[in-house]
Coordinates of C-alpha atoms in Angstrom, one line a residue:
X1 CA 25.3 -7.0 -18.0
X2 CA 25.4 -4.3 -20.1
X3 CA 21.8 -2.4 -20.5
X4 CA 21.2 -0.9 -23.8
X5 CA 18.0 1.6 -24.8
X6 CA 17.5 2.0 -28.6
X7 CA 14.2 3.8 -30.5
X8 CA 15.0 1.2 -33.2
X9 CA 11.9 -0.9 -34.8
X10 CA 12.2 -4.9 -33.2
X11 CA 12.7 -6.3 -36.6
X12 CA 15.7 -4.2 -37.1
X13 CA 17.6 -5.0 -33.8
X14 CA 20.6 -6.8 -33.9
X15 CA 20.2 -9.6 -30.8
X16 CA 21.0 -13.4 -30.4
X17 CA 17.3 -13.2 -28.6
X18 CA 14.6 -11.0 -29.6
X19 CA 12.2 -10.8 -26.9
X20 CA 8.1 -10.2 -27.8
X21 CA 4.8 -9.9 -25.6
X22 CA 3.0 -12.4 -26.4
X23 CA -0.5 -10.2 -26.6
X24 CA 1.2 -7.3 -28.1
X25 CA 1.2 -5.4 -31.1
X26 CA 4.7 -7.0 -32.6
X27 CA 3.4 -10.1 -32.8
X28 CA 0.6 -9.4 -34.6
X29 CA 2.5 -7.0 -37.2
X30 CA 5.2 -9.7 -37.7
X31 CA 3.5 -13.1 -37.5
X32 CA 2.9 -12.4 -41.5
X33 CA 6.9 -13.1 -42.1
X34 CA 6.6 -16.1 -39.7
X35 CA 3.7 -17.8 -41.8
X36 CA 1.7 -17.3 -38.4
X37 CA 4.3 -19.4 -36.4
X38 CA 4.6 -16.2 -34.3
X39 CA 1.2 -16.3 -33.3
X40 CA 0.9 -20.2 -32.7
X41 CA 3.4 -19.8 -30.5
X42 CA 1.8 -16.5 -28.6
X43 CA -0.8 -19.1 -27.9
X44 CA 1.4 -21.8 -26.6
X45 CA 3.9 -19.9 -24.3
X46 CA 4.2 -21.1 -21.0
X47 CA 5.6 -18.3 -20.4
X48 CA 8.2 -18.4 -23.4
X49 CA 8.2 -20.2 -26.3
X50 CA 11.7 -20.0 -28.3
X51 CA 11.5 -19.7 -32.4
X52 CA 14.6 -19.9 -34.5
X53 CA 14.5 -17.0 -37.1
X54 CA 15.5 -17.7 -41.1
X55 CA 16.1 -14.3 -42.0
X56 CA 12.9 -12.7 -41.4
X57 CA 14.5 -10.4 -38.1
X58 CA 18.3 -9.6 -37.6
X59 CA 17.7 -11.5 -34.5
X60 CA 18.4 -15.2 -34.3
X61 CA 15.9 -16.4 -32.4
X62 CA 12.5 -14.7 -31.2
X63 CA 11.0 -15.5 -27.4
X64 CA 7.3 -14.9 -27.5
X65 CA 6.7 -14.5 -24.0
X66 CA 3.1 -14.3 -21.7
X67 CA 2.3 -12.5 -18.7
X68 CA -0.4 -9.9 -17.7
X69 CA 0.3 -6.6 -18.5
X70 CA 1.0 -5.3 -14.9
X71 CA 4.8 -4.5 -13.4
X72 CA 5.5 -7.5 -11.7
X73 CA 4.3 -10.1 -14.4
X74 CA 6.3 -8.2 -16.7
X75 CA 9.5 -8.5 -14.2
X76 CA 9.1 -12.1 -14.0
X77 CA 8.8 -12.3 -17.5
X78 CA 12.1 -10.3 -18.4
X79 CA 14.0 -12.6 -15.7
X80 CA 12.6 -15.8 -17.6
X81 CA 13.2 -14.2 -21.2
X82 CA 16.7 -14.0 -19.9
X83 CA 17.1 -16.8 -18.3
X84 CA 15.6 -19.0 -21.3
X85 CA 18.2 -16.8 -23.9
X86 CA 21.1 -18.4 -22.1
X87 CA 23.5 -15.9 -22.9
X88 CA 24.3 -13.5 -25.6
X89 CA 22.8 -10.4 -26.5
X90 CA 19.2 -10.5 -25.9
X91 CA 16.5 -7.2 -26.9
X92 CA 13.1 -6.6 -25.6
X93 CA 10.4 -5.1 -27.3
X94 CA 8.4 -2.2 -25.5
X95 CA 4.6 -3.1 -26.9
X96 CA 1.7 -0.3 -26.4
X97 CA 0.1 -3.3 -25.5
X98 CA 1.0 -3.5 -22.0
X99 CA -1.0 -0.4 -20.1
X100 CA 2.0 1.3 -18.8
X101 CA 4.1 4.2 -19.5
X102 CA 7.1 3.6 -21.8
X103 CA 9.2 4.2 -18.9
X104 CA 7.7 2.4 -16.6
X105 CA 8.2 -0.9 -18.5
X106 CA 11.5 0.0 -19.6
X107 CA 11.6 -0.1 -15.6
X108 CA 10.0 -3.0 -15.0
X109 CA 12.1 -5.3 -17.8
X110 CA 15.3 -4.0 -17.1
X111 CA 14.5 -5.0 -13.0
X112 CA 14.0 -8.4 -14.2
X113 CA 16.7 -8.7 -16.7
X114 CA 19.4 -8.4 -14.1
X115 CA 17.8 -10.2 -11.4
X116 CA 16.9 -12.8 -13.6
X117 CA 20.7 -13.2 -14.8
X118 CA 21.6 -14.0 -11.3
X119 CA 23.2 -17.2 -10.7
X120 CA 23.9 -18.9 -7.1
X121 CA 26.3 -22.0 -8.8
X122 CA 29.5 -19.5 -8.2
X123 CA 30.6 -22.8 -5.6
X124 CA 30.6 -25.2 -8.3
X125 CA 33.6 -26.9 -9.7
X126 CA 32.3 -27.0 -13.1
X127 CA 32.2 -23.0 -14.6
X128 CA 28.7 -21.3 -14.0
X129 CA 26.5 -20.8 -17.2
X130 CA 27.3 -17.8 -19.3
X131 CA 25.2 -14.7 -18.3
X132 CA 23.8 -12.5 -20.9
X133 CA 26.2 -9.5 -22.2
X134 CA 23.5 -7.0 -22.7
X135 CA 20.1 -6.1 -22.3
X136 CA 18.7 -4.5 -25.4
X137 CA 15.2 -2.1 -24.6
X138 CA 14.0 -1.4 -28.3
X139 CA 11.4 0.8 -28.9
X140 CA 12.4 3.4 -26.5
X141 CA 13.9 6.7 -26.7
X142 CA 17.1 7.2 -25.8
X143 CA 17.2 11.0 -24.4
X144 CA 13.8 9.5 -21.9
X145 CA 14.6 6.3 -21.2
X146 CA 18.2 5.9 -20.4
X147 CA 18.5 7.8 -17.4
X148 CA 16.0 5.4 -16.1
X149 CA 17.7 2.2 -17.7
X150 CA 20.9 3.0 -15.6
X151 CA 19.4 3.8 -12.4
X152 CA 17.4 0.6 -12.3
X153 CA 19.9 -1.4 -13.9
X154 CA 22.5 -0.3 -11.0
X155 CA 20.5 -1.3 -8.0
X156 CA 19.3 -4.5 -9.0
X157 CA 22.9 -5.1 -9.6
X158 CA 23.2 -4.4 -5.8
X159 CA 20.7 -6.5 -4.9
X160 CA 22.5 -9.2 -6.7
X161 CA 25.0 -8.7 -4.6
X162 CA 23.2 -9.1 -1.2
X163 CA 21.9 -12.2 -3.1
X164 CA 25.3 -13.6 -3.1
X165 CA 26.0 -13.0 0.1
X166 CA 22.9 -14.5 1.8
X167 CA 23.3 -17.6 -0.5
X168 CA 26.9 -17.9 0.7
X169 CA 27.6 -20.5 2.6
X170 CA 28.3 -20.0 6.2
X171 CA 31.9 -21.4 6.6
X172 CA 32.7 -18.7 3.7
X173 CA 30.7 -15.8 4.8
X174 CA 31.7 -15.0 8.0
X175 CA 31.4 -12.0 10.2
X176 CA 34.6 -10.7 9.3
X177 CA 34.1 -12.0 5.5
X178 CA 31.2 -9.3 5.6
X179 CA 33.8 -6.6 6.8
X180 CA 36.2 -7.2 4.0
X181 CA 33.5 -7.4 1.4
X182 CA 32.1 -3.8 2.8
X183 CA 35.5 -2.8 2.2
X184 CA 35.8 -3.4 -1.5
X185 CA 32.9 -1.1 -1.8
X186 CA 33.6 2.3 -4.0
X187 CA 32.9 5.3 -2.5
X188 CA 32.1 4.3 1.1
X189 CA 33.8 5.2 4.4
X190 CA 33.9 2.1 6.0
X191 CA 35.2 0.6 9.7
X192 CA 34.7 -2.3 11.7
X193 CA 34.6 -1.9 15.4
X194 CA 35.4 -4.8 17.9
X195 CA 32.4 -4.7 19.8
X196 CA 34.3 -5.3 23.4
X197 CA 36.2 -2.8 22.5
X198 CA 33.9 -0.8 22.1
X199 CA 31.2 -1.1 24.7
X200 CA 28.8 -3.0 22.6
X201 CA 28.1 -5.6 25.0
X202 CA 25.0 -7.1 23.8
X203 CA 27.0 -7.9 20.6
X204 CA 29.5 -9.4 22.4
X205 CA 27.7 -11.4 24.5
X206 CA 25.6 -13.5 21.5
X207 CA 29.1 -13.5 19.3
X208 CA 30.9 -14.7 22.4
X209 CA 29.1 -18.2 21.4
X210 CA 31.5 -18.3 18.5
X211 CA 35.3 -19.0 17.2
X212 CA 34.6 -16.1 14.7
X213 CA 34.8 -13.1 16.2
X214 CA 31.5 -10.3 16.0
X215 CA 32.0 -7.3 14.3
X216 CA 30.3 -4.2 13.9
X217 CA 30.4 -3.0 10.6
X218 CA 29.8 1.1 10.2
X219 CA 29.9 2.4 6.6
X220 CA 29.1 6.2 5.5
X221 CA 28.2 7.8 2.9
X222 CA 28.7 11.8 3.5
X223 CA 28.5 13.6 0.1
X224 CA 30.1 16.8 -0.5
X225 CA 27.0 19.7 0.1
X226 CA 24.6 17.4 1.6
X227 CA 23.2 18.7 5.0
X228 CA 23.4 17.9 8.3
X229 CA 19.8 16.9 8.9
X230 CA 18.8 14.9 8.1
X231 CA 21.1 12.5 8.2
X232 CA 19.2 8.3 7.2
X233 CA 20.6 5.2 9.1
X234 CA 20.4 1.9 8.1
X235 CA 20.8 -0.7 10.6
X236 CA 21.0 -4.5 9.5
X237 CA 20.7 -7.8 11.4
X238 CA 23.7 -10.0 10.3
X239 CA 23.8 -13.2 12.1
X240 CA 25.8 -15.7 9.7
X241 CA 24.7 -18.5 11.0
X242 CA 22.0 -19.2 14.3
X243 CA 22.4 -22.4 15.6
X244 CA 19.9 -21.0 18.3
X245 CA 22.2 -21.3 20.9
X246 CA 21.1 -23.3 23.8
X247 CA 17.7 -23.0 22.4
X248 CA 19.3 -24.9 19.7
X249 CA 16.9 -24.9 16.1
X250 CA 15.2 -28.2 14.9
X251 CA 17.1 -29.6 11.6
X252 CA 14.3 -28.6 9.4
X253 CA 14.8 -24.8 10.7
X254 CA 18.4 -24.3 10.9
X255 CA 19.4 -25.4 7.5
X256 CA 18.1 -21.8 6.3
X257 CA 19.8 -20.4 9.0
X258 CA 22.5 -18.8 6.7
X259 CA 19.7 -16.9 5.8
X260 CA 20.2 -14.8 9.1
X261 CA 22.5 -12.1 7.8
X262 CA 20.0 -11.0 5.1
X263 CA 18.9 -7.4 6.7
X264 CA 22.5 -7.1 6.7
X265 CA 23.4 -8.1 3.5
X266 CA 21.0 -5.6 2.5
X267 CA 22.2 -3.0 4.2
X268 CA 25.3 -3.4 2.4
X269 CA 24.5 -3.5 -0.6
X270 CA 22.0 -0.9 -0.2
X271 CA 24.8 1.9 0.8
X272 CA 26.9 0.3 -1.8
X273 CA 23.9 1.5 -4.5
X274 CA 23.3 4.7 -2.6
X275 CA 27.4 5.5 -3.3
X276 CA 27.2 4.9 -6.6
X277 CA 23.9 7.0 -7.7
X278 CA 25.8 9.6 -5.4
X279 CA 22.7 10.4 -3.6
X280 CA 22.5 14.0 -2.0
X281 CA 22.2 12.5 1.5
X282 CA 24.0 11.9 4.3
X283 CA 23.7 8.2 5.0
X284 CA 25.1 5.5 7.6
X285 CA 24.8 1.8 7.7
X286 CA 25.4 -0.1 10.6
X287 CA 26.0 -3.8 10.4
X288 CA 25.4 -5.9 13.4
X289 CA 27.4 -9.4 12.5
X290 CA 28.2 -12.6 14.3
X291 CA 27.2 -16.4 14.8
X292 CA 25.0 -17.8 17.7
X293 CA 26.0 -21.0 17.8
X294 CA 26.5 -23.1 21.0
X295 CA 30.2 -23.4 23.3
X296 CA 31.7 -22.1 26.6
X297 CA 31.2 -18.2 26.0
X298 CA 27.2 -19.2 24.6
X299 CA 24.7 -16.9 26.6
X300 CA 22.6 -19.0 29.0
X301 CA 18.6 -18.9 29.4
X302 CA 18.4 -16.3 32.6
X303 CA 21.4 -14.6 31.9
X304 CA 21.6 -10.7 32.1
X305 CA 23.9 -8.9 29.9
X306 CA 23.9 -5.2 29.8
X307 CA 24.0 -3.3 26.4
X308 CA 25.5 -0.2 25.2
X309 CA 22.1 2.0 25.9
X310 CA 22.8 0.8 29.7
X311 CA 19.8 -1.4 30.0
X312 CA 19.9 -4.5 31.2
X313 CA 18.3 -7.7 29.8
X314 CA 17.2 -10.8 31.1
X315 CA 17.6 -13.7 28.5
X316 CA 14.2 -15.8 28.4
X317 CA 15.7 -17.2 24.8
X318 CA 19.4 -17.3 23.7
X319 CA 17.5 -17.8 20.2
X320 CA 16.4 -14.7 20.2
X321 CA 19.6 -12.6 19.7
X322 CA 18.9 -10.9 16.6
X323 CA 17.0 -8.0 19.1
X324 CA 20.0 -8.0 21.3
X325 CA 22.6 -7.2 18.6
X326 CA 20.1 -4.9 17.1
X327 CA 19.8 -2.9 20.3
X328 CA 23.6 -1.9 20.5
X329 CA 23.7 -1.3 17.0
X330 CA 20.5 1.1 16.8
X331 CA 22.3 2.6 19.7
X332 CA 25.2 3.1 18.0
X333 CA 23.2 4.3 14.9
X334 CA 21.8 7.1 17.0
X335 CA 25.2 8.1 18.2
X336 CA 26.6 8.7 14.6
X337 CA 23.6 11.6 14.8
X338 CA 20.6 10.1 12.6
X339 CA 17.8 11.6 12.6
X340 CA 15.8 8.7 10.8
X341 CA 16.5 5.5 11.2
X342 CA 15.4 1.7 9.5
X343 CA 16.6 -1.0 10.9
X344 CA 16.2 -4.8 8.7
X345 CA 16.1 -7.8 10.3
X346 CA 15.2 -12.1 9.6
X347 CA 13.4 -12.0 13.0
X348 CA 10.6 -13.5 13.4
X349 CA 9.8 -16.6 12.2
X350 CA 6.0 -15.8 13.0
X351 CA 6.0 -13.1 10.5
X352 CA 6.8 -16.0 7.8
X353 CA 3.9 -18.2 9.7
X354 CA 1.7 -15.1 9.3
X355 CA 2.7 -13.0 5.9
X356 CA 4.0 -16.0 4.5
X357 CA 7.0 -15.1 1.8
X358 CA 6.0 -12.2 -0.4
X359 CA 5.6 -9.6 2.6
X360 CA 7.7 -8.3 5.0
X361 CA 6.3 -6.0 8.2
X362 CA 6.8 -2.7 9.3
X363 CA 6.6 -1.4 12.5
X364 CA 7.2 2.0 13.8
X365 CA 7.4 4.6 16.3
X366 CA 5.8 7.5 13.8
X367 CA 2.9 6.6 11.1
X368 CA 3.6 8.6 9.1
X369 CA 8.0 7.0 8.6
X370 CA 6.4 3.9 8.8
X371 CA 4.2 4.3 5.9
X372 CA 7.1 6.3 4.0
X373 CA 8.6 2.6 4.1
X374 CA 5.7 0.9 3.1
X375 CA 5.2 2.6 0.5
X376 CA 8.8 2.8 -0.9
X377 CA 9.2 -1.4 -0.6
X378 CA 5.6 -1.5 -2.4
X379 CA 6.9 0.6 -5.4
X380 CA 9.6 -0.7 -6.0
X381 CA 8.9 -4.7 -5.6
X382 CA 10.2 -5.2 -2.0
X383 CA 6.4 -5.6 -0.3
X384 CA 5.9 -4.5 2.9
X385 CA 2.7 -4.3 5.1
X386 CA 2.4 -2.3 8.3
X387 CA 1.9 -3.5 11.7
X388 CA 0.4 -2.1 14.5
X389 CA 2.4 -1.1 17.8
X390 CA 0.9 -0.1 21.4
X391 CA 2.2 1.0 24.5
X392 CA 0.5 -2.1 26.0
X393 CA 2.7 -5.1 25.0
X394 CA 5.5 -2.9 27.0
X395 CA 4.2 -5.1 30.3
X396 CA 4.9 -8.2 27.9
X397 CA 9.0 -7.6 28.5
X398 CA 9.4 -6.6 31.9
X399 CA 11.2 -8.4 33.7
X400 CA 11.4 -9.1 37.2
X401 CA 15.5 -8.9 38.0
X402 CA 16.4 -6.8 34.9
X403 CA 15.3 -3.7 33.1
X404 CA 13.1 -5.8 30.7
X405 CA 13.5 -9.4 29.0
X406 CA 14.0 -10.5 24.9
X407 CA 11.0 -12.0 25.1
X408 CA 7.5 -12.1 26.7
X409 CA 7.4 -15.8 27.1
X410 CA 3.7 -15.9 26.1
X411 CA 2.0 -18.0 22.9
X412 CA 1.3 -14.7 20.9
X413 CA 2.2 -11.6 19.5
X414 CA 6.1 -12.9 18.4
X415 CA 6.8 -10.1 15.9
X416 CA 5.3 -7.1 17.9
X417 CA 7.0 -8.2 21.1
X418 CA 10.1 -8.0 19.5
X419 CA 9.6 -4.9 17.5
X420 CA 8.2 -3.4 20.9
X421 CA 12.1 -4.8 22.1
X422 CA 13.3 -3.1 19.9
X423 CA 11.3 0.6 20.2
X424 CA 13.1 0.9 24.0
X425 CA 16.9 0.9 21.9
X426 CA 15.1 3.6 19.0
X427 CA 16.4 6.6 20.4
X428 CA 14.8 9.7 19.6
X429 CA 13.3 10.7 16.0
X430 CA 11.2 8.3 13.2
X431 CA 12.4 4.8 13.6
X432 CA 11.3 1.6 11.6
X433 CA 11.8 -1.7 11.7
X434 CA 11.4 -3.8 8.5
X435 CA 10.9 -8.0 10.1
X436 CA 11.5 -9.8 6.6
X437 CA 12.5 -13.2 7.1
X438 CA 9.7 -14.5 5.0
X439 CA 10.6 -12.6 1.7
X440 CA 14.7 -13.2 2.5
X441 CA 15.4 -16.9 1.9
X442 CA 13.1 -18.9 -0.9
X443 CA 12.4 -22.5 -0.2
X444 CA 10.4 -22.4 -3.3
X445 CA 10.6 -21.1 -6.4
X446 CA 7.5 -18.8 -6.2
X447 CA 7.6 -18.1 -10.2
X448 CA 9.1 -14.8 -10.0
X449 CA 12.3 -13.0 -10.9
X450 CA 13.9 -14.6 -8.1
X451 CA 13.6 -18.4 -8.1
X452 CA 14.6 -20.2 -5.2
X453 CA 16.6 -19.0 -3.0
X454 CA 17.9 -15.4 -1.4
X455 CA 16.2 -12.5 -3.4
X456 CA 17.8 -9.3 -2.6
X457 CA 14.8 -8.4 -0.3
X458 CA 15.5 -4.7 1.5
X459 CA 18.2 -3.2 -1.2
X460 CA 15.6 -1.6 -3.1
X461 CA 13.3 -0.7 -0.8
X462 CA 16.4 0.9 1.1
X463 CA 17.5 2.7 -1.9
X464 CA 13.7 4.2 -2.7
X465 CA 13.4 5.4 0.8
X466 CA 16.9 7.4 0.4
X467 CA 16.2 8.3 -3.0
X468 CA 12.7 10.1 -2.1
X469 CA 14.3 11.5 1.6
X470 CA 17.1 13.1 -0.9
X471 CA 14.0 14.4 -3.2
X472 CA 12.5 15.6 -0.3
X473 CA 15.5 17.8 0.7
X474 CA 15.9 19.4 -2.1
X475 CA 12.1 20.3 -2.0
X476 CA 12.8 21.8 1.2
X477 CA 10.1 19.4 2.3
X478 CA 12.5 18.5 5.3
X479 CA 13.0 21.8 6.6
X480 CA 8.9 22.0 7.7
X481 CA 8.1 22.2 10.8
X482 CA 6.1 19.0 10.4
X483 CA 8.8 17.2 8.2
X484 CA 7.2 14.0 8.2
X485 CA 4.1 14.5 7.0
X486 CA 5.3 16.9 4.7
X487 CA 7.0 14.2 3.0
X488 CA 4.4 11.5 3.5
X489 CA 2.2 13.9 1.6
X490 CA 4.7 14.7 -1.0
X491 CA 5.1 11.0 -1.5
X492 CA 1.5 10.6 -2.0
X493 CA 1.2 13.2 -4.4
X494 CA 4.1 11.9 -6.5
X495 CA 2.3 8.6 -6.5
X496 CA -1.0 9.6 -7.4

């Protein structure tokens, strides 16, 4: 989709679909040419209501659409302006109606736009509907408002991408389909490490369950000038498909469990964006991918496998393996030298029972990263809430014959346990960990952007986070003795 900004008046636009708020300014200013057709149908949109035009615009049709001026009403609305167009060349109106900054709405509709576009039907027989060829924002200046337009416009395309790939099916995105996708990525150094070659042993002991072999997938992004430190990881959970192992999943669970991969799917697409804006910052991703599935080489309930930090780990529940293959690959993270590190994961399906689908939790060993996160997803549409951690729930995964178990084995506490898990494979320096299986995999079509399905969730938020750490350096921000809440306070600042 092509993304076009214009200062042009709406009536003057040449579109296949105009698009107006339905309490704004054009409406009023135009309904006279309509015979006050424009305004009946302000009052009936629900959301949009589609007009043909008889030469009163250059447009050919006009979609009055109605949402509450705020930025995510007015992202849903763009998706459903789009979707209703059905192709074409479709133009939104900027109104001084809605109570937001020029560029903030351009923003907000472009967002939508392309994630509205977005259509899972690429495994049909019969051709998938034709997307829209461009994305008109009237009413905008050009010199302000493009610079914006593109950025946007770029990583919602990304997260389009990690849509794809989580609504994928399982048979076609496999572990090594991941590694070859990664591969097609511009800009990116990318390799995939066998992981018993390689000493990850945790990885190879859930992948083990499985004919397709686990990979690890490492891709970097190292820009000519940017400095050493510091240098972001992102670590992503990529499980293609949990069968649960020899806790095997109930039928109504594990027909979402293609769903598993999305922290990793967002990972890649998330260094994919970072690539293409060419951000200032040294960045790794480090996808964790295989199946747990159920067969000769499946991990057995009171098992011990080692892991590639040395620890050992007593298996209370082969089901939860998305720690395990975490732990080596936070490891492995820490090895490439970052210094800051976010790790995404579908792990808990009591953070779905407790946040329900619009939030994800955030955990973390410093406030102060952990509300950088926060704050970041919040912005930018991913949501995120942050969770409490305490050096108490460490006597929830010690184990009796290993170094510590996956998990506690008590009624309670699912997602700190295993964020807890996870804090002993963190390494040094500000680590996060994002548990977002509510917000990764729609059941429902919560009358949003998205519709049902996979959203995207973590690209953006991803992409924020490296986008303000790269700000941040070139504040010198970074190079304070107390970095971190240097930058926490910066962020706040640039909020406010």
């Amino acid at each position: 989709m092509n993304v076009e900004i214009t200062a042009a008046d709406p009536a003057e636009v040449e579109a296949d679909v105009l698009v107006l708020p339905a309490g704004g300014v054009h409406v009023r200013d135009l309904d006279a040419r309509f015979d006050g057709r424009l305004a009946r149908a302000a009052a009936d949109a629900d959301p949009v209501a589609m007009l043909p035009v008889a030469g009163e615009l250059r447009a050919r049709r006009v979609a009055v659409v109605r949402f509450e001026a705020d930025p995510e009403p007015l992202r849903t609305a763009a998706a459903q302006a789009v979707r209703a167009a059905r192709g074409g060349r479709v133009a939104w109106a900027l109104d001084d109606w809605v109570p937001m900054a020029l560029y903030r709405q351009a923003q907000a509709v472009v967002d939508g736009a392309v994630l509205g576009s977005y259509d899972a039907g690429r495994w049909k027989s019969a051709p998938a509907r034709a997307g829209v060829d461009a994305f008109v924002v009237c009413g905008a200046d050009e010199k302000e408002h493009v610079e914006i337009a593109t950025r946007t416009e770029l990583v919602a395309r990304w997260t389009n991408v990690a849509r794809e790939l989580v609504d994928g099916p399982p048979n076609v995105v496999t572990p090594t389909a991941l590694a070859e996708r990664a591969s097609t990525f511009p800009g990116l150094q990318v390799e995939v490490l066998d992981p018993v070659a390689n000493g990850l042993t945790a990885l190879a002991a859930v992948g083990g369950s499985s004919a397709a072999p686990p990979q690890l997938i490492v891709l970097r992004h190292e820009p000519a000038g940017a400095t050493t430190t510091p240098r972001l990881a992102l670590v992503g959970k990529a499980v293609t498909f949990d069968a649960g192992g020899y806790f095997l999943k109930p039928q109504s669970d594990i027909v979402r469990q293609k769903g598993d991969m999305a922290g990793g799917a967002a990972v890649l697409a998330a260094m994919a964006a970072i690539a293409e804006l060419e951000l200032p910052l040294a960045v790794v991703g480090v996808v964790a991918a295989c199946e747990n599935m159920i067969g000769p080489g499946a991990i057995r309930p009171s098992d011990v496998i080692t892991t590639a930090a040395g620890l050992t780990v007593e298996v209370t529940n082969p089901d939860a393996e998305g720690r395990l293959i975490l732990a080596d690959a936070l490891w492995y993270a820490r090895r490439l030298a970052a210094t800051h590190v976010i790790d995404l994961a579908t792990l808990t399906g009591a953070m779905r029972a407790g946040m329900g689908d619009l939030f994800g939790g955030v955990f973390g060993n410093d406030d102060n990263w952990r509300d950088v996160v926060v704050d970041a997803g919040t912005a930018v549409g991913d949501y995120a809430w942050p969770w409490p951690m305490h050096a108490r729930y460490q006597r929830l995964i010690e184990s009796r014959v290993a170094d510590l178990k996956n998990t506690s084995g008590r009624p309670y506490g699912y997602p700190i346990v295993a964020a807890t898990f996870l804090e002993r494979f963190a390494g040094e320096g500000p680590w996060a960990h994002v548990d977002m299986l509510g917000p990764a995999l729609l059941d429902d079509d919560r009358g949003d952007a998205y519709g049902e399905g996979a959203t995207g969730y973590g690209v953006r938020l991803l992409v924020e986070v490296a986008s303000r750490l790269a700000q941040a350096v070139r504040r010198g921000a970074s190079r304070e003795e107390n970095s971190l809440e240097a930058f926490a306070r910066q962020q706040s600042e640039d909020d406010d």
